[in-house]
Every structure is written in C-alpha cells, then in structure tokens.
Amino acid sequence: MADAPRKPDWNPRKEAVLKNQITAYDAMRAQCPVAWSDFQHWTLFRHDDVMRVLKDHQTFSSAVSSHLSVPNGMDPPDHTPYRQVIEPYFSPQAMSQFEPACRTIARNLVSSLPEGQSFDVVETFSRVFALQIQCAFMGWPDSLHEPLRKWVLKNHQATLARDGHAMADVAHEFDGYIHELLETRRQAGASAPRDVTTSLMEETVDGRTLTDKELTSLMRNWTVGELSTISSSVSSLLCYLSEHPDLKQRLANDTPALPDAIDEILRMDAPLMSNRRVTTGDVEIGGRTISAGETITILWASANRDERVFGNPDAFCPHRNREHNLLYGAGIHVCPGAPLARMELRVLLEEFLSAVDTLVPAPDALPERAAFPTGGFRYLPMIISKR
C-alpha cells in the first residue's frame, strides 16, 4: 500500500509569504521550525539546525541535483580539487587587481543616476551594476549585458514555478552563451584575452583540463549567484539606508565601518533565501524524523534572524552578530566568492555615499519585494539629491 500523502505544514508559495518572505519566515521559525511543504520539502528555520547541516556534509549531501553542479553540488572528495581551483580567483591579490575596474563601474553608475526625480533602484542601478561587474570580472563583452539581464529573469520565473521544461530551456540558453565565449578564445589561441574565463579554461583537475561541461556549470553557478545576490543586496542596502538616515551619514563619514555594516544589514534582509541538501540516512531534527533521500531547504533568511542567536533580529549590532552571521554560509561550502561580493558592495557604497546627499523613498509609488528564491526588491522607487 502506498504511503498516504504528507500533510504540508505551510505553503511557501502562498501569496502572503511571497509578498513578505521575512515576516512569514519569522513566524514559521517560532511556530514550526522544521516544516514540510510540497515545494521546499523539509525547511529548516533555526540557526542551530542550519549549522548542524552545514557542519555534517556526510549526512547532509550537497549532491541534490541530477545535473552537474561545480562545485556547489558536490561532496568531498570530488568537491575538494574544484574548490582548490577556484579559490585563488578570489584571493586578496585578485581583489586588489580588480578593485579599480569595479570602482570605475560604480562611479559611472552613481554619476548617471537622476537627481530630484523618482527612479527604480532595481532596474536603473542594482541590476545594471550586477551585470556590468560580472561581465567585467569574467572578461565578457558588454553585448552580453542585455541577454543576461533577460536570462536572469527567466531563470527566476522558471525556478519559482518549478517548471522543469522552462528550467532546461534556460540552462540550454546559458550553455550557448558560454560555448560561444569558449570557442572565441580557442580560435584566438595565443591572442585570447588574459581574463578569468581564459584562465579557467587552462585549469586542471586530477591532471586534466576542465571539460566544457564543467566550465559551463562553474560559470553558470558563478553568474546566477553574482547577478541575483548582488542586485538583491544593493536594493536592500539602499532601502535600509533610506530608512536610517543617521546611519547613512555615519557611514559616509566612516567608510572603514562599511564592511561590517553591509554584512549586518544583509543578515537582517537576506539577498539569497536558501540552499538545498539531501539526507544520506534517516535523521531527526527538531523532533521531526526525516528519511534518507529527502531534500532539505536551509533557509538563510530565517536562520540569520534567529532570536536565540541574535536577540532582536532587527537590531543593528554588526560587531556582536558578526561571528554567527551566515550571509556567506559556513562549512566546506562557505561561499568562495564572498571576498568579491564584499569588495563590490563596499566600493559601490563608498562611491554612492560620497556622491549622494539625500536618499528618500519616492512618495508616489510603493516598493515591491522580490519573491523566492531571491531577496531584496523587484521594484524600489527612490529619489536622491547629490552633493
């Protein structure tokens, strides 16, 4: 006899949840911290439960997808050599070399913002910054900005809908962009640009160069992560600073405080909602029994607001909360690109705060929150005045 259908504890795709994910997750963390749903399967809302998963990659595997995912969807020992390949691309030296280009992009974008009139931060600023900065870092042409902008939106829609055919089409479209970039460099031979993409093509794992399939997977993971989370981060940061003008002024006068402030604001308002794992054996978490082979959603947006760890989750306390902040994850899969993201956001805010005097919500339009799986905003109307 087949098992009876499992009764959902909540509906992550309910309109009220998607409209304000943070409020919904705060409530679930108190009411049902380990919850089942048809969409997310098992969802973990508490910091301690999430940390347990992150520290035990043997019980909670990252090999969730049936498709190759380098290195996010790998466990040791397969994960280790790929991680060793990519970490140097985010070294202090690499960040120092890329920072001038990042600053030029940020400064030009800030200078182009309209003064004294409403503009959408997401469409005009945060999404454009993410696209330009990712292409500049990878060595990709400006002609990819618009196709990638549309691709990110299609990827988001397909993921939210859990539309397998649409997700496959989106992946195939991205594969085509990468294939063209790789072929262009191969045809150029020794004249190929000495950029991150060319360098990755020359990397080796277990004594061989990376395959096109591995390169495409790696670059897709980097691109999805960068374009979605950087854009979400920028919108959340500017919204918070508009609501806290005193903090905005303090940071303008004390830019060394920016890195901790950025991490803390994004702890409260997560740019990336979640990641997934799959159980390799039966486990018990929070009084719930989870069988082997089940998918677990670790909800960063909730764990980083857990009152048991952070007290009042909306209290701005960067130094107190730094040690437990899961903005960039933890364990063997802690985000390798964290140094790049931190540098990009710091530089962007340095340029923004040095040029912008006032930042206020537009009075004639309401902001709209982004829906799972991204955070931040999908529409954020603001008005600025410049110094």
mmCIF file of C-alpha atoms in Angstrom:
data_model
loop_
_atom_site.group_PDB
_atom_site.id
_atom_site.type_symbol
_atom_site.label_atom_id
_atom_site.label_comp_id
_atom_site.label_asym_id
_atom_site.label_seq_id
_atom_site.Cartn_x
_atom_site.Cartn_y
_atom_site.Cartn_z
ATOM 1 C CA MET A 1 0.000 0.000 0.000
ATOM 2 C CA ALA A 2 1.344 3.419 -0.958
ATOM 3 C CA ASP A 3 2.134 5.876 1.825
ATOM 4 C CA ALA A 4 -0.543 8.478 2.478
ATOM 5 C CA PRO A 5 0.332 11.959 1.171
ATOM 6 C CA ARG A 6 2.162 14.022 3.752
ATOM 7 C CA LYS A 7 0.171 16.972 5.080
ATOM 8 C CA PRO A 8 2.013 20.256 4.456
ATOM 9 C CA ASP A 9 2.892 22.394 7.473
ATOM 10 C CA TRP A 10 2.870 25.541 5.340
ATOM 11 C CA ASN A 11 2.777 26.813 1.765
ATOM 12 C CA PRO A 12 5.935 28.713 0.714
ATOM 13 C CA ARG A 13 4.216 29.847 -2.486
ATOM 14 C CA LYS A 14 1.232 31.373 -0.744
ATOM 15 C CA GLU A 15 0.743 34.983 -1.831
ATOM 16 C CA ALA A 16 1.174 36.336 1.694
ATOM 17 C CA VAL A 17 4.507 34.508 2.048
ATOM 18 C CA LEU A 18 5.883 35.666 -1.295
ATOM 19 C CA LYS A 19 4.762 39.231 -0.620
ATOM 20 C CA ASN A 20 6.847 39.451 2.553
ATOM 21 C CA GLN A 21 9.096 36.446 2.965
ATOM 22 C CA ILE A 22 10.941 37.746 6.023
ATOM 23 C CA THR A 23 7.784 38.271 8.078
ATOM 24 C CA ALA A 24 6.478 34.845 7.085
ATOM 25 C CA TYR A 25 9.746 33.126 7.943
ATOM 26 C CA ASP A 26 9.927 34.884 11.323
ATOM 27 C CA ALA A 27 6.506 33.477 12.146
ATOM 28 C CA MET A 28 7.379 29.954 10.978
ATOM 29 C CA ARG A 29 10.591 29.963 12.998
ATOM 30 C CA ALA A 30 8.503 30.339 16.150
ATOM 31 C CA GLN A 31 5.566 28.128 15.153
ATOM 32 C CA CYS A 32 7.109 25.251 13.197
ATOM 33 C CA PRO A 33 10.921 25.484 12.917
ATOM 34 C CA VAL A 34 11.215 22.226 10.954
ATOM 35 C CA ALA A 35 8.416 22.248 8.400
ATOM 36 C CA TRP A 36 7.276 20.144 5.451
ATOM 37 C CA SER A 37 5.865 21.530 2.209
ATOM 38 C CA ASP A 38 5.419 20.148 -1.279
ATOM 39 C CA PHE A 39 7.524 22.991 -2.712
ATOM 40 C CA GLN A 40 10.546 23.191 -0.382
ATOM 41 C CA HIS A 41 10.192 19.700 1.149
ATOM 42 C CA TRP A 42 11.809 19.960 4.614
ATOM 43 C CA THR A 43 12.630 23.541 5.562
ATOM 44 C CA LEU A 44 14.889 24.468 8.473
ATOM 45 C CA PHE A 45 14.236 27.879 10.017
ATOM 46 C CA ARG A 46 16.538 27.909 13.073
ATOM 47 C CA HIS A 47 20.212 28.821 13.185
ATOM 48 C CA ASP A 48 21.284 25.766 15.200
ATOM 49 C CA ASP A 49 19.557 23.337 12.835
ATOM 50 C CA VAL A 50 21.089 25.028 9.791
ATOM 51 C CA MET A 51 24.552 24.923 11.386
ATOM 52 C CA ARG A 52 24.136 21.216 12.092
ATOM 53 C CA VAL A 53 23.515 20.610 8.392
ATOM 54 C CA LEU A 54 26.411 22.811 7.276
ATOM 55 C CA LYS A 55 28.879 21.035 9.565
ATOM 56 C CA ASP A 56 27.869 17.495 8.567
ATOM 57 C CA HIS A 57 28.294 17.093 4.816
ATOM 58 C CA GLN A 58 28.321 13.301 5.169
ATOM 59 C CA THR A 59 24.748 13.158 6.464
ATOM 60 C CA PHE A 60 23.526 16.177 4.508
ATOM 61 C CA SER A 61 24.856 15.910 0.980
ATOM 62 C CA SER A 62 25.103 18.801 -1.489
ATOM 63 C CA ALA A 63 24.568 16.451 -4.454
ATOM 64 C CA VAL A 64 20.919 17.463 -4.731
ATOM 65 C CA SER A 65 20.570 17.927 -8.481
ATOM 66 C CA SER A 66 20.758 15.249 -11.143
ATOM 67 C CA HIS A 67 22.700 17.763 -13.240
ATOM 68 C CA LEU A 68 26.383 18.579 -12.792
ATOM 69 C CA SER A 69 26.895 21.494 -10.391
ATOM 70 C CA VAL A 70 30.553 22.538 -9.958
ATOM 71 C CA PRO A 71 31.440 22.731 -7.100
ATOM 72 C CA ASN A 72 28.228 23.678 -5.229
ATOM 73 C CA GLY A 73 26.533 20.348 -5.807
ATOM 74 C CA MET A 74 29.497 18.169 -4.892
ATOM 75 C CA ASP A 75 30.696 16.458 -1.715
ATOM 76 C CA PRO A 76 34.269 15.560 -0.743
ATOM 77 C CA PRO A 77 36.401 14.124 -2.149
ATOM 78 C CA ASP A 78 35.028 15.262 -5.537
ATOM 79 C CA HIS A 79 34.378 18.785 -4.254
ATOM 80 C CA THR A 80 37.913 19.421 -2.952
ATOM 81 C CA PRO A 81 40.007 19.759 -6.159
ATOM 82 C CA TYR A 82 37.454 22.053 -7.802
ATOM 83 C CA ARG A 83 37.367 24.242 -4.717
ATOM 84 C CA GLN A 84 41.162 24.446 -4.800
ATOM 85 C CA VAL A 85 40.973 25.588 -8.421
ATOM 86 C CA ILE A 86 38.548 28.449 -7.859
ATOM 87 C CA GLU A 87 39.698 29.922 -4.525
ATOM 88 C CA PRO A 88 42.718 31.792 -5.992
ATOM 89 C CA TYR A 89 40.347 33.792 -8.213
ATOM 90 C CA PHE A 90 39.047 35.465 -5.039
ATOM 91 C CA SER A 91 42.371 35.981 -3.270
ATOM 92 C CA PRO A 92 43.316 39.352 -1.732
ATOM 93 C CA GLN A 93 45.671 39.945 -4.661
ATOM 94 C CA ALA A 94 42.947 39.189 -7.229
ATOM 95 C CA MET A 95 40.510 41.501 -5.426
ATOM 96 C CA SER A 96 43.095 44.273 -5.275
ATOM 97 C CA GLN A 97 43.711 43.971 -9.012
ATOM 98 C CA PHE A 98 40.002 44.070 -9.872
ATOM 99 C CA GLU A 99 39.010 46.860 -7.487
ATOM 100 C CA PRO A 100 39.949 49.797 -9.798
ATOM 101 C CA ALA A 101 37.714 48.441 -12.578
ATOM 102 C CA CYS A 102 34.940 47.860 -10.046
ATOM 103 C CA ARG A 103 35.276 51.430 -8.776
ATOM 104 C CA THR A 104 35.090 52.875 -12.271
ATOM 105 C CA ILE A 105 31.859 50.975 -12.957
ATOM 106 C CA ALA A 106 30.388 52.053 -9.618
ATOM 107 C CA ARG A 107 31.364 55.706 -10.027
ATOM 108 C CA ASN A 108 29.975 55.928 -13.542
ATOM 109 C CA LEU A 109 26.681 54.368 -12.482
ATOM 110 C CA VAL A 110 26.281 56.662 -9.488
ATOM 111 C CA SER A 111 27.024 59.724 -11.611
ATOM 112 C CA SER A 112 24.353 58.637 -14.109
ATOM 113 C CA LEU A 113 21.560 58.472 -11.521
ATOM 114 C CA PRO A 114 18.857 61.125 -11.975
ATOM 115 C CA GLU A 115 18.669 63.784 -9.288
ATOM 116 C CA GLY A 116 15.434 65.063 -7.793
ATOM 117 C CA GLN A 117 13.163 62.620 -9.599
ATOM 118 C CA SER A 118 11.908 59.121 -8.910
ATOM 119 C CA PHE A 119 13.854 56.175 -10.328
ATOM 120 C CA ASP A 120 13.695 52.427 -9.788
ATOM 121 C CA VAL A 121 16.803 51.359 -7.897
ATOM 122 C CA VAL A 122 16.468 47.775 -9.166
ATOM 123 C CA GLU A 123 16.119 48.447 -12.879
ATOM 124 C CA THR A 124 18.311 51.544 -13.066
ATOM 125 C CA PHE A 125 21.046 50.760 -10.568
ATOM 126 C CA SER A 126 21.353 47.436 -8.747
ATOM 127 C CA ARG A 127 20.646 45.105 -11.676
ATOM 128 C CA VAL A 128 22.825 47.158 -14.026
ATOM 129 C CA PHE A 129 25.691 47.130 -11.534
ATOM 130 C CA ALA A 130 25.474 43.353 -11.110
ATOM 131 C CA LEU A 131 25.511 42.774 -14.871
ATOM 132 C CA GLN A 132 28.377 45.143 -15.583
ATOM 133 C CA ILE A 133 30.503 43.943 -12.699
ATOM 134 C CA GLN A 134 30.048 40.241 -13.504
ATOM 135 C CA CYS A 135 30.927 40.696 -17.162
ATOM 136 C CA ALA A 136 33.939 42.838 -16.257
ATOM 137 C CA PHE A 137 35.205 40.262 -13.751
ATOM 138 C CA MET A 138 34.818 37.351 -16.172
ATOM 139 C CA GLY A 139 36.120 39.253 -19.195
ATOM 140 C CA TRP A 140 32.805 39.039 -21.054
ATOM 141 C CA PRO A 141 31.704 41.593 -23.681
ATOM 142 C CA ASP A 142 29.211 44.363 -22.953
ATOM 143 C CA SER A 143 26.947 42.839 -25.589
ATOM 144 C CA LEU A 144 26.038 40.143 -23.039
ATOM 145 C CA HIS A 145 24.510 42.639 -20.584
ATOM 146 C CA GLU A 146 21.019 42.626 -22.066
ATOM 147 C CA PRO A 147 20.793 38.879 -22.871
ATOM 148 C CA LEU A 148 21.973 38.059 -19.344
ATOM 149 C CA ARG A 149 19.501 40.516 -17.816
ATOM 150 C CA LYS A 150 16.637 38.732 -19.576
ATOM 151 C CA TRP A 151 18.127 35.339 -18.771
ATOM 152 C CA VAL A 152 18.198 36.033 -15.022
ATOM 153 C CA LEU A 153 14.510 36.964 -15.059
ATOM 154 C CA LYS A 154 13.595 33.819 -16.995
ATOM 155 C CA ASN A 155 15.681 31.675 -14.656
ATOM 156 C CA HIS A 156 13.945 33.187 -11.627
ATOM 157 C CA GLN A 157 10.482 32.617 -13.075
ATOM 158 C CA ALA A 158 11.249 29.010 -14.021
ATOM 159 C CA THR A 159 12.698 28.266 -10.570
ATOM 160 C CA LEU A 160 9.716 29.739 -8.730
ATOM 161 C CA ALA A 161 7.278 27.815 -10.933
ATOM 162 C CA ARG A 162 9.312 24.595 -10.641
ATOM 163 C CA ASP A 163 8.827 24.298 -14.408
ATOM 164 C CA GLY A 164 11.236 21.574 -15.466
ATOM 165 C CA HIS A 165 10.954 22.288 -19.195
ATOM 166 C CA ALA A 166 11.472 26.028 -18.699
ATOM 167 C CA MET A 167 14.452 25.406 -16.398
ATOM 168 C CA ALA A 168 16.004 23.121 -19.022
ATOM 169 C CA ASP A 169 15.462 25.742 -21.725
ATOM 170 C CA VAL A 170 17.047 28.429 -19.551
ATOM 171 C CA ALA A 171 20.050 26.235 -18.827
ATOM 172 C CA HIS A 172 20.438 25.435 -22.519
ATOM 173 C CA GLU A 173 20.340 29.139 -23.375
ATOM 174 C CA PHE A 174 23.121 29.900 -20.905
ATOM 175 C CA ASP A 175 25.162 26.974 -22.212
ATOM 176 C CA GLY A 176 25.025 28.603 -25.636
ATOM 177 C CA TYR A 177 26.496 31.863 -24.308
ATOM 178 C CA ILE A 178 29.347 30.011 -22.610
ATOM 179 C CA HIS A 179 30.035 27.801 -25.635
ATOM 180 C CA GLU A 180 30.423 30.910 -27.798
ATOM 181 C CA LEU A 181 32.782 32.524 -25.275
ATOM 182 C CA LEU A 182 34.922 29.378 -25.105
ATOM 183 C CA GLU A 183 35.042 28.938 -28.871
ATOM 184 C CA THR A 184 36.033 32.566 -29.396
ATOM 185 C CA ARG A 185 39.003 32.074 -27.089
ATOM 186 C CA ARG A 186 40.017 28.778 -28.658
ATOM 187 C CA GLN A 187 40.001 30.310 -32.115
ATOM 188 C CA ALA A 188 42.067 33.240 -30.863
ATOM 189 C CA GLY A 189 44.717 30.881 -29.494
ATOM 190 C CA ALA A 190 47.625 32.806 -28.009
ATOM 191 C CA SER A 191 45.815 36.067 -28.764
ATOM 192 C CA ALA A 192 42.904 35.211 -26.453
ATOM 193 C CA PRO A 193 42.352 37.816 -23.713
ATOM 194 C CA ARG A 194 44.092 37.053 -20.439
ATOM 195 C CA ASP A 195 40.970 37.156 -18.320
ATOM 196 C CA VAL A 196 39.228 34.931 -15.776
ATOM 197 C CA THR A 197 37.395 32.922 -18.441
ATOM 198 C CA THR A 198 40.586 32.134 -20.369
ATOM 199 C CA SER A 199 42.384 31.237 -17.142
ATOM 200 C CA LEU A 200 39.624 28.834 -16.124
ATOM 201 C CA MET A 201 39.958 27.086 -19.477
ATOM 202 C CA GLU A 202 43.583 26.343 -18.606
ATOM 203 C CA GLU A 203 42.916 24.980 -15.105
ATOM 204 C CA THR A 204 43.439 21.308 -14.366
ATOM 205 C CA VAL A 205 41.730 18.817 -12.050
ATOM 206 C CA ASP A 206 43.283 15.397 -11.476
ATOM 207 C CA GLY A 207 45.844 16.121 -14.178
ATOM 208 C CA ARG A 208 43.421 17.144 -16.922
ATOM 209 C CA THR A 209 41.897 20.408 -18.066
ATOM 210 C CA LEU A 210 38.302 21.159 -17.168
ATOM 211 C CA THR A 211 35.737 19.900 -19.661
ATOM 212 C CA ASP A 212 33.333 22.285 -21.365
ATOM 213 C CA LYS A 213 30.543 20.763 -19.279
ATOM 214 C CA GLU A 214 32.443 21.530 -16.081
ATOM 215 C CA LEU A 215 33.345 25.041 -17.225
ATOM 216 C CA THR A 216 29.737 25.776 -18.157
ATOM 217 C CA SER A 217 28.436 24.516 -14.822
ATOM 218 C CA LEU A 218 31.019 26.511 -12.891
ATOM 219 C CA MET A 219 30.341 29.730 -14.795
ATOM 220 C CA ARG A 220 26.583 29.256 -14.552
ATOM 221 C CA ASN A 221 26.831 28.906 -10.773
ATOM 222 C CA TRP A 222 29.025 31.993 -10.521
ATOM 223 C CA THR A 223 26.730 34.007 -12.765
ATOM 224 C CA VAL A 224 23.456 33.035 -11.081
ATOM 225 C CA GLY A 225 24.950 33.751 -7.677
ATOM 226 C CA GLU A 226 26.515 37.049 -8.676
ATOM 227 C CA LEU A 227 23.718 38.573 -10.724
ATOM 228 C CA SER A 228 20.895 37.665 -8.361
ATOM 229 C CA THR A 229 22.526 38.263 -4.999
ATOM 230 C CA ILE A 230 24.460 41.427 -5.830
ATOM 231 C CA SER A 231 21.375 43.089 -7.274
ATOM 232 C CA SER A 232 19.276 41.995 -4.289
ATOM 233 C CA SER A 233 21.969 43.160 -1.885
ATOM 234 C CA VAL A 234 22.175 46.641 -3.387
ATOM 235 C CA SER A 235 18.414 47.159 -3.253
ATOM 236 C CA SER A 236 18.223 46.004 0.377
ATOM 237 C CA LEU A 237 21.161 48.190 1.398
ATOM 238 C CA LEU A 238 19.762 51.346 -0.177
ATOM 239 C CA CYS A 239 16.314 50.708 1.256
ATOM 240 C CA TYR A 240 17.764 50.296 4.749
ATOM 241 C CA LEU A 241 19.915 53.410 4.482
ATOM 242 C CA SER A 242 16.940 55.438 3.263
ATOM 243 C CA GLU A 243 15.060 54.332 6.392
ATOM 244 C CA HIS A 244 18.039 55.093 8.670
ATOM 245 C CA PRO A 245 19.498 58.435 7.513
ATOM 246 C CA ASP A 246 21.602 58.799 10.659
ATOM 247 C CA LEU A 247 23.385 55.538 9.893
ATOM 248 C CA LYS A 248 23.783 56.605 6.273
ATOM 249 C CA GLN A 249 25.534 59.777 7.406
ATOM 250 C CA ARG A 250 27.725 57.916 9.915
ATOM 251 C CA LEU A 251 28.888 55.508 7.221
ATOM 252 C CA ALA A 252 29.558 58.374 4.801
ATOM 253 C CA ASN A 253 31.876 59.842 7.447
ATOM 254 C CA ASP A 254 33.376 56.497 8.475
ATOM 255 C CA THR A 255 33.834 54.314 5.406
ATOM 256 C CA PRO A 256 36.036 51.742 7.273
ATOM 257 C CA ALA A 257 32.835 50.774 9.097
ATOM 258 C CA LEU A 258 31.114 49.874 5.821
ATOM 259 C CA PRO A 259 32.094 46.171 5.522
ATOM 260 C CA ASP A 260 30.623 45.206 8.900
ATOM 261 C CA ALA A 261 27.571 47.408 8.349
ATOM 262 C CA ILE A 262 26.888 45.832 4.949
ATOM 263 C CA ASP A 263 27.107 42.298 6.332
ATOM 264 C CA GLU A 264 24.784 43.201 9.197
ATOM 265 C CA ILE A 265 22.129 44.836 7.032
ATOM 266 C CA LEU A 266 22.164 41.787 4.758
ATOM 267 C CA ARG A 267 21.910 39.497 7.775
ATOM 268 C CA MET A 268 18.586 41.153 8.551
ATOM 269 C CA ASP A 269 17.425 41.252 4.920
ATOM 270 C CA ALA A 270 18.876 38.274 3.074
ATOM 271 C CA PRO A 271 19.777 38.612 -0.626
ATOM 272 C CA LEU A 272 19.731 34.816 -1.047
ATOM 273 C CA MET A 273 16.886 32.947 0.588
ATOM 274 C CA SER A 274 18.076 29.364 0.690
ATOM 275 C CA ASN A 275 20.155 26.420 -0.441
ATOM 276 C CA ARG A 276 19.378 22.706 -0.518
ATOM 277 C CA ARG A 277 20.811 19.460 0.808
ATOM 278 C CA VAL A 278 19.708 15.823 0.633
ATOM 279 C CA THR A 279 19.869 13.357 3.516
ATOM 280 C CA THR A 280 22.050 10.275 3.143
ATOM 281 C CA GLY A 281 20.366 8.475 6.064
ATOM 282 C CA ASP A 282 17.446 8.793 8.436
ATOM 283 C CA VAL A 283 17.860 11.750 10.805
ATOM 284 C CA GLU A 284 15.875 13.557 13.478
ATOM 285 C CA ILE A 285 15.860 17.350 13.518
ATOM 286 C CA GLY A 286 13.743 19.460 15.831
ATOM 287 C CA GLY A 287 11.625 16.466 16.806
ATOM 288 C CA ARG A 288 10.839 15.596 13.177
ATOM 289 C CA THR A 289 12.039 12.374 11.546
ATOM 290 C CA ILE A 290 13.465 12.878 8.069
ATOM 291 C CA SER A 291 14.085 9.813 5.946
ATOM 292 C CA ALA A 292 17.121 9.112 3.778
ATOM 293 C CA GLY A 293 16.991 10.679 0.342
ATOM 294 C CA GLU A 294 14.793 13.633 1.315
ATOM 295 C CA THR A 295 15.517 17.215 0.306
ATOM 296 C CA ILE A 296 16.206 19.814 2.975
ATOM 297 C CA THR A 297 15.952 23.557 2.382
ATOM 298 C CA ILE A 298 18.272 25.544 4.625
ATOM 299 C CA LEU A 299 16.687 28.943 4.931
ATOM 300 C CA TRP A 300 19.389 31.587 5.365
ATOM 301 C CA ALA A 301 16.756 34.325 5.526
ATOM 302 C CA SER A 302 15.354 32.795 8.705
ATOM 303 C CA ALA A 303 18.462 31.356 10.379
ATOM 304 C CA ASN A 304 20.156 34.756 10.214
ATOM 305 C CA ARG A 305 17.259 36.288 12.140
ATOM 306 C CA ASP A 306 17.007 33.634 14.861
ATOM 307 C CA GLU A 307 16.232 35.348 18.175
ATOM 308 C CA ARG A 308 18.037 32.565 20.066
ATOM 309 C CA VAL A 309 21.286 33.716 18.468
ATOM 310 C CA PHE A 310 20.833 37.382 17.589
ATOM 311 C CA GLY A 311 18.272 38.620 20.108
ATOM 312 C CA ASN A 312 16.089 41.189 18.384
ATOM 313 C CA PRO A 313 16.691 40.224 14.729
ATOM 314 C CA ASP A 314 16.124 43.821 13.574
ATOM 315 C CA ALA A 315 18.635 45.372 15.973
ATOM 316 C CA PHE A 316 21.667 46.734 14.110
ATOM 317 C CA CYS A 317 24.619 45.231 16.018
ATOM 318 C CA PRO A 318 27.324 44.348 13.472
ATOM 319 C CA HIS A 319 30.138 43.570 15.903
ATOM 320 C CA ARG A 320 28.006 41.440 18.215
ATOM 321 C CA ASN A 321 26.463 39.454 15.352
ATOM 322 C CA ARG A 322 29.482 39.063 13.075
ATOM 323 C CA GLU A 323 30.579 35.658 14.393
ATOM 324 C CA HIS A 324 27.227 33.962 13.766
ATOM 325 C CA ASN A 325 26.253 35.712 10.535
ATOM 326 C CA LEU A 326 25.533 33.135 7.799
ATOM 327 C CA LEU A 327 25.361 35.647 4.957
ATOM 328 C CA TYR A 328 28.010 33.693 3.040
ATOM 329 C CA GLY A 329 27.259 30.314 4.557
ATOM 330 C CA ALA A 330 29.588 28.145 6.631
ATOM 331 C CA GLY A 331 31.409 24.839 6.461
ATOM 332 C CA ILE A 332 33.088 23.403 3.384
ATOM 333 C CA HIS A 333 30.655 25.198 1.069
ATOM 334 C CA VAL A 334 31.143 28.663 2.512
ATOM 335 C CA CYS A 335 30.849 30.992 -0.474
ATOM 336 C CA PRO A 336 34.235 31.203 -2.257
ATOM 337 C CA GLY A 337 33.126 34.445 -3.923
ATOM 338 C CA ALA A 338 32.499 36.236 -0.618
ATOM 339 C CA PRO A 339 35.646 38.410 -0.963
ATOM 340 C CA LEU A 340 34.474 39.558 -4.399
ATOM 341 C CA ALA A 341 30.933 40.315 -3.246
ATOM 342 C CA ARG A 342 32.182 42.179 -0.176
ATOM 343 C CA MET A 343 34.597 44.253 -2.242
ATOM 344 C CA GLU A 344 31.980 45.097 -4.862
ATOM 345 C CA LEU A 345 29.371 46.169 -2.323
ATOM 346 C CA ARG A 346 31.882 48.175 -0.294
ATOM 347 C CA VAL A 347 33.177 50.026 -3.342
ATOM 348 C CA LEU A 348 29.674 50.712 -4.636
ATOM 349 C CA LEU A 349 28.539 52.164 -1.309
ATOM 350 C CA GLU A 350 31.730 54.216 -0.965
ATOM 351 C CA GLU A 351 31.022 55.814 -4.321
ATOM 352 C CA PHE A 352 27.306 56.212 -3.619
ATOM 353 C CA LEU A 353 27.746 57.799 -0.183
ATOM 354 C CA SER A 354 30.456 60.170 -1.389
ATOM 355 C CA ALA A 355 28.215 61.475 -4.180
ATOM 356 C CA VAL A 356 24.692 61.291 -2.740
ATOM 357 C CA ASP A 357 23.475 63.682 -0.072
ATOM 358 C CA THR A 358 19.883 62.561 0.492
ATOM 359 C CA LEU A 359 18.159 59.266 -0.279
ATOM 360 C CA VAL A 360 14.401 59.031 0.281
ATOM 361 C CA PRO A 361 11.556 56.787 -0.887
ATOM 362 C CA ALA A 362 9.553 58.156 -3.804
ATOM 363 C CA PRO A 363 6.244 59.451 -2.403
ATOM 364 C CA ASP A 364 4.065 58.429 -5.334
ATOM 365 C CA ALA A 365 4.892 54.711 -5.596
ATOM 366 C CA LEU A 366 5.256 51.732 -3.267
ATOM 367 C CA PRO A 367 8.188 49.324 -3.333
ATOM 368 C CA GLU A 368 7.610 45.662 -4.207
ATOM 369 C CA ARG A 369 9.507 42.838 -2.590
ATOM 370 C CA ALA A 370 11.213 40.149 -4.678
ATOM 371 C CA ALA A 371 9.786 36.635 -4.498
ATOM 372 C CA PHE A 372 11.521 33.365 -3.668
ATOM 373 C CA PRO A 373 14.236 32.301 -4.395
ATOM 374 C CA THR A 374 15.690 35.826 -4.314
ATOM 375 C CA GLY A 375 15.560 38.507 -1.670
ATOM 376 C CA GLY A 376 15.641 42.264 -1.767
ATOM 377 C CA PHE A 377 13.240 44.075 -4.077
ATOM 378 C CA ARG A 378 11.830 43.715 -7.558
ATOM 379 C CA TYR A 379 10.845 47.410 -7.581
ATOM 380 C CA LEU A 380 12.257 50.133 -5.337
ATOM 381 C CA PRO A 381 11.406 53.740 -6.263
ATOM 382 C CA MET A 382 13.773 56.306 -4.733
ATOM 383 C CA ILE A 383 14.737 59.981 -5.037
ATOM 384 C CA ILE A 384 18.230 61.310 -4.409
ATOM 385 C CA SER A 385 19.986 64.634 -4.225
ATOM 386 C CA LYS A 386 23.707 64.835 -4.900
ATOM 387 C CA ARG A 387 26.439 66.633 -3.004
#
